[in-house]
Coordinates of C-alpha atoms in Angstrom, one line a residue:
M24 CA 4.3 -14.7 -0.2
P25 CA 4.8 -11.9 2.3
Q26 CA 1.8 -10.0 3.4
V27 CA 1.1 -6.6 1.7
R28 CA 0.3 -3.9 4.2
V29 CA -1.3 -0.6 3.3
L30 CA -2.6 2.4 5.1
G31 CA -6.1 2.4 6.3
K32 CA -8.5 5.2 5.2
G33 CA -8.5 6.9 8.6
A34 CA -4.7 7.0 8.9
R35 CA -4.4 8.2 5.3
I36 CA -6.8 11.1 5.8
T37 CA -5.2 12.0 9.1
G38 CA -1.8 12.0 7.5
G39 CA -3.0 14.1 4.7
I40 CA -4.2 16.8 7.1
F41 CA -0.8 16.8 8.8
C42 CA 1.1 17.1 5.5
L43 CA -1.2 20.0 4.5
L44 CA -0.3 21.8 7.7
Y45 CA 3.4 21.2 7.0
A46 CA 3.0 22.6 3.5
L47 CA 1.2 25.6 4.8
H48 CA 4.1 26.4 7.1
T49 CA 6.7 26.0 4.4
W50 CA 4.9 28.1 1.7
I51 CA 4.1 30.9 4.2
W52 CA 7.9 31.4 4.7
V53 CA 8.4 31.2 0.9
L54 CA 5.7 33.9 0.4
R55 CA 7.3 36.0 3.2
D56 CA 10.6 36.0 1.3
V57 CA 9.0 36.9 -2.0
L58 CA 7.0 39.8 -0.4
E59 CA 9.7 41.3 1.8
L60 CA 12.8 40.7 -0.3
G61 CA 11.3 40.7 -3.8
F62 CA 11.3 37.8 -6.2
E63 CA 14.6 38.8 -7.9
S64 CA 16.5 38.9 -4.6
T65 CA 14.8 35.7 -3.4
W66 CA 15.7 33.9 -6.7
K67 CA 19.4 35.0 -6.3
V68 CA 19.4 33.5 -2.8
W69 CA 18.0 30.2 -4.1
T70 CA 20.6 30.1 -7.0
G71 CA 23.5 31.2 -4.8
A72 CA 24.1 34.4 -6.9
L73 CA 24.3 36.6 -3.7
G74 CA 26.8 34.4 -2.1
P75 CA 26.7 33.0 1.5
T76 CA 26.6 36.5 3.1
A77 CA 23.8 37.8 0.9
A78 CA 25.2 41.3 1.2
G79 CA 22.9 44.2 0.6
L80 CA 19.7 42.7 2.0
T81 CA 17.7 44.6 4.6
D82 CA 15.9 41.6 5.8
I83 CA 17.3 38.2 6.6
P84 CA 16.2 35.6 4.1
A85 CA 14.4 32.5 5.3
T86 CA 14.2 29.9 2.6
T87 CA 16.5 28.1 0.2
A88 CA 15.9 25.8 -2.8
D89 CA 15.6 22.9 -0.3
D90 CA 12.5 24.5 1.1
L91 CA 11.0 24.6 -2.4
G92 CA 11.6 20.9 -2.7
L93 CA 10.2 20.2 0.8
G94 CA 7.1 22.3 0.1
L95 CA 6.4 20.4 -3.2
L96 CA 6.9 17.1 -1.4
Q97 CA 4.4 18.1 1.3
V98 CA 1.8 19.2 -1.2
A99 CA 2.3 16.0 -3.2
A100 CA 1.9 13.8 0.0
A101 CA -1.3 15.7 1.0
F102 CA -2.8 15.3 -2.6
A103 CA -2.0 11.6 -2.7
A104 CA -3.6 11.1 0.7
F105 CA -6.8 12.8 -0.1
T106 CA -7.2 11.2 -3.5
G107 CA -6.5 7.7 -2.2
A108 CA -3.4 7.1 -4.4
W109 CA -1.4 3.9 -3.6
T110 CA 1.8 6.0 -3.3
A111 CA 0.4 7.9 -0.4
G112 CA 2.0 5.7 2.3
G113 CA 5.5 6.1 0.9
L114 CA 5.1 9.8 0.2
M115 CA 3.9 10.5 3.8
A116 CA 6.7 8.4 5.3
V117 CA 9.4 10.4 3.5
T118 CA 7.6 13.7 4.1
T119 CA 7.5 13.0 7.9
A120 CA 11.2 12.0 8.0
L121 CA 12.4 14.9 5.9
T122 CA 10.3 17.5 7.6
L123 CA 11.5 16.4 11.0
A124 CA 15.2 16.3 9.8
W125 CA 15.2 19.7 8.1
R126 CA 13.2 21.6 10.7
L127 CA 14.9 20.2 13.8
P128 CA 18.2 22.1 13.5
V129 CA 16.4 25.4 12.9
I130 CA 15.4 25.3 16.6
W131 CA 19.0 25.7 17.8
H132 CA 20.1 27.8 14.8
A133 CA 17.6 30.5 15.5
G134 CA 17.5 30.1 19.3
L135 CA 21.2 30.2 19.9
H136 CA 22.2 32.8 17.3
S137 CA 23.8 35.7 19.1
E138 CA 26.5 38.3 18.6
S139 CA 29.0 36.3 20.6
S140 CA 28.3 33.0 18.9
P141 CA 26.7 33.7 15.5
Y142 CA 25.2 30.7 13.7
Y143 CA 24.2 32.5 10.5
T144 CA 26.8 33.8 8.1
L145 CA 24.8 37.1 7.7
R146 CA 26.1 39.8 9.9
G147 CA 23.6 41.4 12.2
F148 CA 20.0 40.4 12.6
F149 CA 20.6 39.4 16.2
N150 CA 17.4 40.8 17.6
D151 CA 15.3 40.3 14.5
P152 CA 11.7 39.1 15.3
S153 CA 12.0 36.6 12.4
L154 CA 14.4 34.6 14.5
D155 CA 11.7 34.0 17.2
A156 CA 9.1 33.2 14.6
A157 CA 11.4 30.7 12.9
W158 CA 12.3 28.7 15.9
V159 CA 8.8 28.7 17.4
S160 CA 7.1 27.6 14.2
C161 CA 9.8 24.9 13.6
L162 CA 9.4 23.7 17.1
W163 CA 5.7 23.1 16.6
T164 CA 6.3 21.5 13.2
V165 CA 8.8 19.0 14.8
L166 CA 6.3 18.2 17.6
F167 CA 3.6 17.5 15.0
C168 CA 5.9 15.0 13.3
V169 CA 5.7 12.7 16.3
P170 CA 1.9 12.0 16.2
L171 CA 2.0 11.6 12.4
A172 CA 4.7 9.0 12.7
I173 CA 2.6 7.1 15.2
V174 CA -0.5 7.3 13.0
L175 CA 1.4 6.0 10.0
M176 CA 2.8 3.0 11.9
A177 CA -0.5 2.2 13.7
G178 CA -2.6 2.6 10.5
L179 CA -1.0 -0.2 8.5
R180 CA -3.5 -2.9 7.6
R181 CA -3.1 -6.1 5.7
W182 CA -4.5 -5.8 2.2
T183 CA -6.8 -8.7 1.3
G184 CA -8.2 -7.3 -2.0
P185 CA -11.5 -5.8 -2.9
S186 CA -14.4 -6.9 -0.7
V187 CA -16.7 -9.7 -2.0
P188 CA -20.4 -8.9 -2.0
P189 CA -22.2 -11.0 0.6
G190 CA -24.6 -13.8 -0.3
Q191 CA -22.6 -15.3 -3.1
S192 CA -21.4 -18.4 -1.2
G193 CA -22.3 -20.4 1.9
G194 CA -25.5 -22.0 3.0
T195 CA -26.7 -24.9 5.1
G196 CA -28.3 -27.3 2.7
L197 CA -29.8 -27.2 -0.7
P198 CA -32.6 -24.8 -1.4
G199 CA -36.0 -26.3 -0.7
S200 CA -34.5 -29.1 1.5
P201 CA -36.3 -29.8 4.7
Y202 CA -33.0 -29.8 6.4
A203 CA -32.0 -26.3 5.3
G204 CA -31.0 -24.3 8.4
S205 CA -30.2 -27.3 10.5
P206 CA -26.7 -27.9 11.8
Y207 CA -26.9 -31.5 10.5
A208 CA -27.7 -30.4 7.0
P209 CA -25.4 -31.6 4.2
P210 CA -23.1 -28.9 2.8
A211 CA -24.2 -27.0 -0.3
P212 CA -22.6 -28.0 -3.6
P213 CA -19.5 -25.9 -4.4
A214 CA -20.0 -23.2 -7.0
P215 CA -18.3 -23.7 -10.3
A216 CA -14.8 -22.4 -10.2
E217 CA -14.1 -19.3 -12.3
P218 CA -10.6 -17.9 -12.9
P219 CA -10.2 -14.6 -11.0
L220 CA -9.8 -11.5 -13.1
P221 CA -6.5 -9.7 -12.7
P222 CA -6.9 -6.5 -10.7
L223 CA -6.7 -3.2 -12.5
P224 CA -3.6 -1.0 -11.8
G225 CA -5.8 1.4 -9.7
E226 CA -7.5 -1.3 -7.7
S227 CA -4.5 -2.8 -5.9
P228 CA -1.1 -1.7 -4.4
Q229 CA 1.7 -1.6 -7.0
R230 CA 5.3 -2.5 -6.8
P231 CA 7.8 -0.5 -8.9
V232 CA 8.5 -1.8 -12.4
P233 CA 12.0 -3.3 -12.9
A234 CA 13.3 -0.1 -14.5
H235 CA 12.1 2.0 -11.6
A236 CA 13.6 -0.3 -9.1
V237 CA 17.0 -0.4 -10.8
V238 CA 17.2 3.4 -11.3
G239 CA 16.1 4.1 -7.7
A240 CA 18.6 1.6 -6.3
V241 CA 21.5 2.9 -8.4
F242 CA 20.7 6.6 -8.0
F243 CA 20.2 6.6 -4.2
G244 CA 23.2 4.4 -3.8
L245 CA 25.3 7.0 -5.6
V246 CA 23.8 9.8 -3.5
V247 CA 24.8 7.9 -0.3
L248 CA 28.4 7.3 -1.7
F249 CA 28.8 11.0 -2.5
D250 CA 27.6 12.2 0.9
I251 CA 29.9 9.7 2.7
G252 CA 32.8 10.9 0.5
W253 CA 32.1 14.6 1.3
S254 CA 31.9 13.8 5.1
I255 CA 35.2 12.0 4.9
Q256 CA 36.9 14.7 2.8
A257 CA 35.8 17.4 5.3
A258 CA 36.9 15.5 8.3
F259 CA 40.4 14.7 6.9
S260 CA 41.1 18.0 5.2
E261 CA 39.9 20.4 7.8
G262 CA 39.8 18.3 11.0
G263 CA 37.1 16.8 13.1
G264 CA 36.2 20.2 14.7
F265 CA 35.3 21.6 11.3
W266 CA 33.1 18.6 10.5
V267 CA 31.3 19.0 13.8
R268 CA 30.6 22.7 12.9
L269 CA 29.3 21.6 9.5
V270 CA 26.9 19.2 11.3
T271 CA 25.7 21.7 14.0
G272 CA 25.6 24.6 11.6
E273 CA 27.5 27.1 13.7
G274 CA 28.7 29.7 11.3
T275 CA 27.8 27.7 8.2
V276 CA 24.0 28.4 7.5
S277 CA 22.9 31.5 5.6
T278 CA 19.1 31.6 5.9
L279 CA 16.6 31.1 8.7
L280 CA 15.5 27.7 7.6
D281 CA 18.8 26.6 6.1
V282 CA 20.3 23.2 6.8
S283 CA 24.0 22.9 7.3
P284 CA 26.0 20.8 4.8
G285 CA 27.1 18.2 7.3
W286 CA 23.6 17.7 8.7
D287 CA 22.2 17.4 5.2
W288 CA 24.8 14.8 4.3
C289 CA 23.9 12.7 7.4
V290 CA 20.1 13.0 6.6
L291 CA 20.6 11.9 3.0
I292 CA 22.9 9.0 3.9
V293 CA 20.1 7.6 6.1
L294 CA 17.1 8.3 3.8
G295 CA 19.1 7.4 0.6
T296 CA 20.0 4.0 2.2
V297 CA 16.3 3.4 3.0
A298 CA 15.2 4.4 -0.5
A299 CA 17.8 2.2 -2.2
G300 CA 16.8 -0.8 0.0
L301 CA 13.1 -0.4 -0.7
A302 CA 13.8 -0.1 -4.4
M303 CA 15.9 -3.3 -4.4
A304 CA 13.3 -5.2 -2.5
R305 CA 10.5 -3.7 -4.8
T306 CA 8.1 -3.2 -1.9
V307 CA 4.8 -1.4 -2.4
S308 CA 6.1 1.7 -0.5
A309 CA 9.2 2.0 -2.8
R310 CA 7.3 4.0 -5.5
G311 CA 6.1 6.6 -3.1
F312 CA 9.3 6.8 -1.0
T313 CA 11.6 7.2 -4.0
L314 CA 9.3 9.6 -5.7
G315 CA 9.1 11.8 -2.6
L316 CA 12.8 12.0 -2.1
A317 CA 13.3 12.8 -5.8
V318 CA 10.8 15.6 -5.6
A319 CA 12.6 17.1 -2.6
L320 CA 16.1 17.0 -4.3
A321 CA 15.1 18.2 -7.8
P322 CA 14.6 21.9 -7.1
Q323 CA 18.1 22.3 -5.5
A324 CA 19.7 20.7 -8.5
V325 CA 17.8 22.9 -10.9
T326 CA 18.6 26.2 -9.1
V327 CA 22.3 25.4 -8.5
L328 CA 22.8 24.5 -12.2
W329 CA 20.9 27.7 -13.2
G330 CA 23.2 29.8 -10.9
W331 CA 26.4 28.2 -12.3
L332 CA 25.3 28.6 -15.9
A333 CA 24.2 32.2 -15.4
A334 CA 27.5 33.1 -13.7
G335 CA 29.5 31.2 -16.4
V336 CA 31.4 29.1 -13.9
F337 CA 30.1 25.7 -14.6
F338 CA 33.2 24.6 -16.6
E339 CA 35.6 26.5 -14.3
L340 CA 36.9 24.1 -11.7
G341 CA 39.2 26.6 -10.0
D342 CA 42.8 26.3 -8.9
V343 CA 42.2 25.7 -5.1
A344 CA 40.3 22.4 -5.3
P345 CA 39.8 21.3 -8.9
V346 CA 39.0 17.7 -7.9
S347 CA 36.3 18.7 -5.5
G348 CA 34.9 21.1 -8.1
A349 CA 34.7 18.3 -10.7
F350 CA 33.0 15.9 -8.3
S351 CA 30.5 18.7 -7.4
R352 CA 29.6 19.1 -11.1
I353 CA 29.3 15.3 -11.6
Q354 CA 27.1 15.0 -8.5
L355 CA 24.9 17.8 -9.7
L356 CA 24.3 16.2 -13.1
I357 CA 23.6 12.8 -11.6
T358 CA 21.1 14.3 -9.2
L359 CA 19.3 16.2 -11.9
A360 CA 19.1 13.2 -14.2
G361 CA 18.2 10.7 -11.5
T362 CA 15.5 12.8 -9.9
L363 CA 13.8 13.7 -13.2
T364 CA 13.9 10.0 -14.3
L365 CA 12.4 8.7 -11.1
I366 CA 9.6 11.3 -11.3
V367 CA 8.8 10.2 -14.8
L368 CA 8.9 6.5 -13.9
A369 CA 6.8 7.0 -10.8
M370 CA 4.0 8.5 -12.9
R371 CA 3.6 5.2 -14.8
P372 CA 1.5 2.4 -13.3
G373 CA 3.5 -0.2 -11.4
V374 CA 3.1 -3.9 -11.1
P375 CA -0.2 -4.9 -9.2
V376 CA 0.3 -7.3 -6.3
P377 CA -2.2 -10.1 -5.6
P378 CA -4.2 -9.8 -2.5
G379 CA -3.3 -11.6 0.7
T380 CA -5.3 -14.3 2.3
A381 CA -7.9 -13.3 4.9
P382 CA -9.4 -15.6 7.6
A383 CA -12.8 -16.9 6.6
P384 CA -15.7 -15.1 8.4
G385 CA -16.5 -16.9 11.6
A386 CA -13.3 -19.1 11.5
M387 CA -12.0 -20.3 14.8
A388 CA -8.9 -18.4 15.9
G389 CA -5.9 -20.7 15.8
A390 CA -7.7 -23.6 14.1
P391 CA -5.7 -25.8 11.7
A392 CA -5.9 -25.4 8.0
G393 CA -9.0 -27.0 6.6
W394 CA -11.1 -26.6 9.8
P395 CA -14.6 -25.3 8.9
P396 CA -15.9 -21.9 10.1
Q397 CA -18.2 -21.9 13.1
Q398 CA -21.8 -21.7 11.9
P399 CA -24.3 -19.6 13.8
G400 CA -26.1 -21.7 16.4
Q401 CA -23.7 -24.6 16.1
P402 CA -22.7 -26.1 19.4
Y403 CA -19.0 -26.0 20.2
G404 CA -17.1 -29.2 20.0
P405 CA -13.5 -30.2 20.4
P406 CA -11.4 -27.2 19.3
Y407 CA -9.0 -29.3 17.2
G408 CA -9.0 -32.6 15.5
P409 CA -8.3 -34.2 12.2
P410 CA -9.4 -32.3 9.1
P411 CA -13.0 -32.8 8.0
A412 CA -11.9 -34.9 5.1
Q413 CA -10.4 -37.5 7.6
Q414 CA -13.2 -37.5 10.1
S415 CA -16.0 -40.2 10.0
Q416 CA -19.1 -38.7 8.6
P417 CA -22.2 -39.1 10.8
Y418 CA -25.3 -40.8 9.4
L419 CA -27.5 -38.4 7.5
P420 CA -31.1 -39.4 6.4
P421 CA -31.5 -39.6 2.7
Q422 CA -32.4 -36.4 1.1
P423 CA -35.7 -36.5 -1.0
A424 CA -35.4 -35.6 -4.6
G425 CA -38.5 -33.5 -4.7
P426 CA -40.7 -31.6 -2.3
P427 CA -41.4 -33.5 1.0
P428 CA -44.6 -35.7 0.9
E429 CA -47.5 -34.9 3.0
P430 CA -47.4 -36.8 6.3
A431 CA -50.0 -39.5 6.8
P432 CA -53.1 -38.4 8.7
G433 CA -52.5 -38.7 12.4
A434 CA -48.7 -39.4 12.0
P435 CA -46.7 -37.0 14.3
Y436 CA -43.4 -37.9 12.6
G437 CA -42.3 -37.8 9.1
P438 CA -39.5 -36.8 6.8
G439 CA -39.7 -33.3 8.2
G440 CA -39.9 -34.3 11.9
V441 CA -37.2 -35.0 14.4
P442 CA -33.9 -36.0 12.8
G443 CA -33.1 -39.6 13.3
A444 CA -36.7 -40.8 13.9
P445 CA -37.7 -44.0 12.1
P446 CA -40.0 -43.6 9.1
P447 CA -43.7 -44.4 9.5
P448 CA -44.8 -47.9 8.6
A449 CA -46.1 -48.6 5.1
S450 CA -49.7 -49.3 6.4
P451 CA -51.4 -48.2 9.6
P452 CA -51.0 -50.8 12.4
T453 CA -54.0 -52.9 13.3
A454 CA -55.9 -51.5 16.3
P455 CA -55.8 -53.7 19.4
P456 CA -59.0 -55.1 20.6
P457 CA -60.9 -52.8 22.9
Q458 CA -60.5 -53.5 26.6
D459 CA -63.1 -52.9 29.3
G460 CA -65.3 -51.2 26.7
A461 CA -62.7 -48.5 25.8
P462 CA -62.9 -47.4 22.2
G463 CA -60.1 -48.5 19.9
G464 CA -58.1 -46.3 17.6
T465 CA -54.8 -45.6 16.0
F466 CA -51.8 -43.3 16.8
G467 CA -53.1 -39.8 16.6
P468 CA -55.1 -37.2 18.5
P469 CA -57.6 -38.4 21.1
P470 CA -61.1 -39.0 19.7
V471 CA -63.6 -36.3 19.9
Y472 CA -67.0 -37.0 21.4

């Protein structure tokens, strides 16, 4: 069984702090739009009711519906990290990738926007201080994504299950044995085997349930196919130069933090492929990754559908490109249904995975299977050899059934003496005859005069 790797506590808390900083950056810009433009005008920008030029605005708007999704994703990742949810790893992974991908183009959009080469479709606003604030803040956000990615990769640890309280197993000899604590002591009898209890859903990492895996793989597979199709259609219908402008965003973005269509297609092709692969493999990170990407895409689908229904153009395909209009409506409905379904499925508990195997405490590194752990104070012998079951057992003295008997008076050795010493004779030896007037005696301390 492949090893299950999860984030350690330090990496999880550190990632939560970074995600909280990202969310603060996003929601400050959302609040700025609401305060300066008013909620009605901001909502019209999000739903597309003002059009790409957003005529009549005195201040350049900064956010779109994509920023709403990104802000919700960043908050969800920070909440999962601080609460210790098992979806925190996948959520922070997709948060890092999407924050980096959607904030990186703002650096050149706002930095290179000028009257001679405008990047934004809004006319004017060439010397607006909001441009400098946008590219500086996004530059720092992109730079902060690099250490977070390193923390997430370095913080992965093999999950071995809940820790076992010490003192429940092990020992060097039976309790009360005179050989207890000796390296030559016989092993303790094994404890009676008890079937392990299955872990609760909140006590172990969880794989997605089959329904979640199927919906995630199918939905993100369709997202990738749609984005590849739009890229091919743009390149063949308008030429390669037009597709390049769609990727770089020159003349195609409408707000300060907006992402050009071509760049968004490329990002979703990569992240959608990763999400579909994780869902098909049913890895422990699939639940958080697919949930995060669904949260990021849902607000745009809701606002665009709201705008089309409010304008009464949802069923009007137009005469210029009716096929493209039909595919746009189909993609919108698939995105709305798929994201909401994945969010609901991710809220349910997944399938708990069994813990991996951890090396025994004190086990010799690289020792073959079955080699016993090194006991404290035990002298080192040959590093390898046949398993203990195939080795010849050394002679061990018989173990007394009860407490050790008292040694005979004057006997320095006994059952509790030096291992391997012969037992004392049944009766004391006869004293040799005295020589040269020396007093006789037995084995024991010298006589006292």
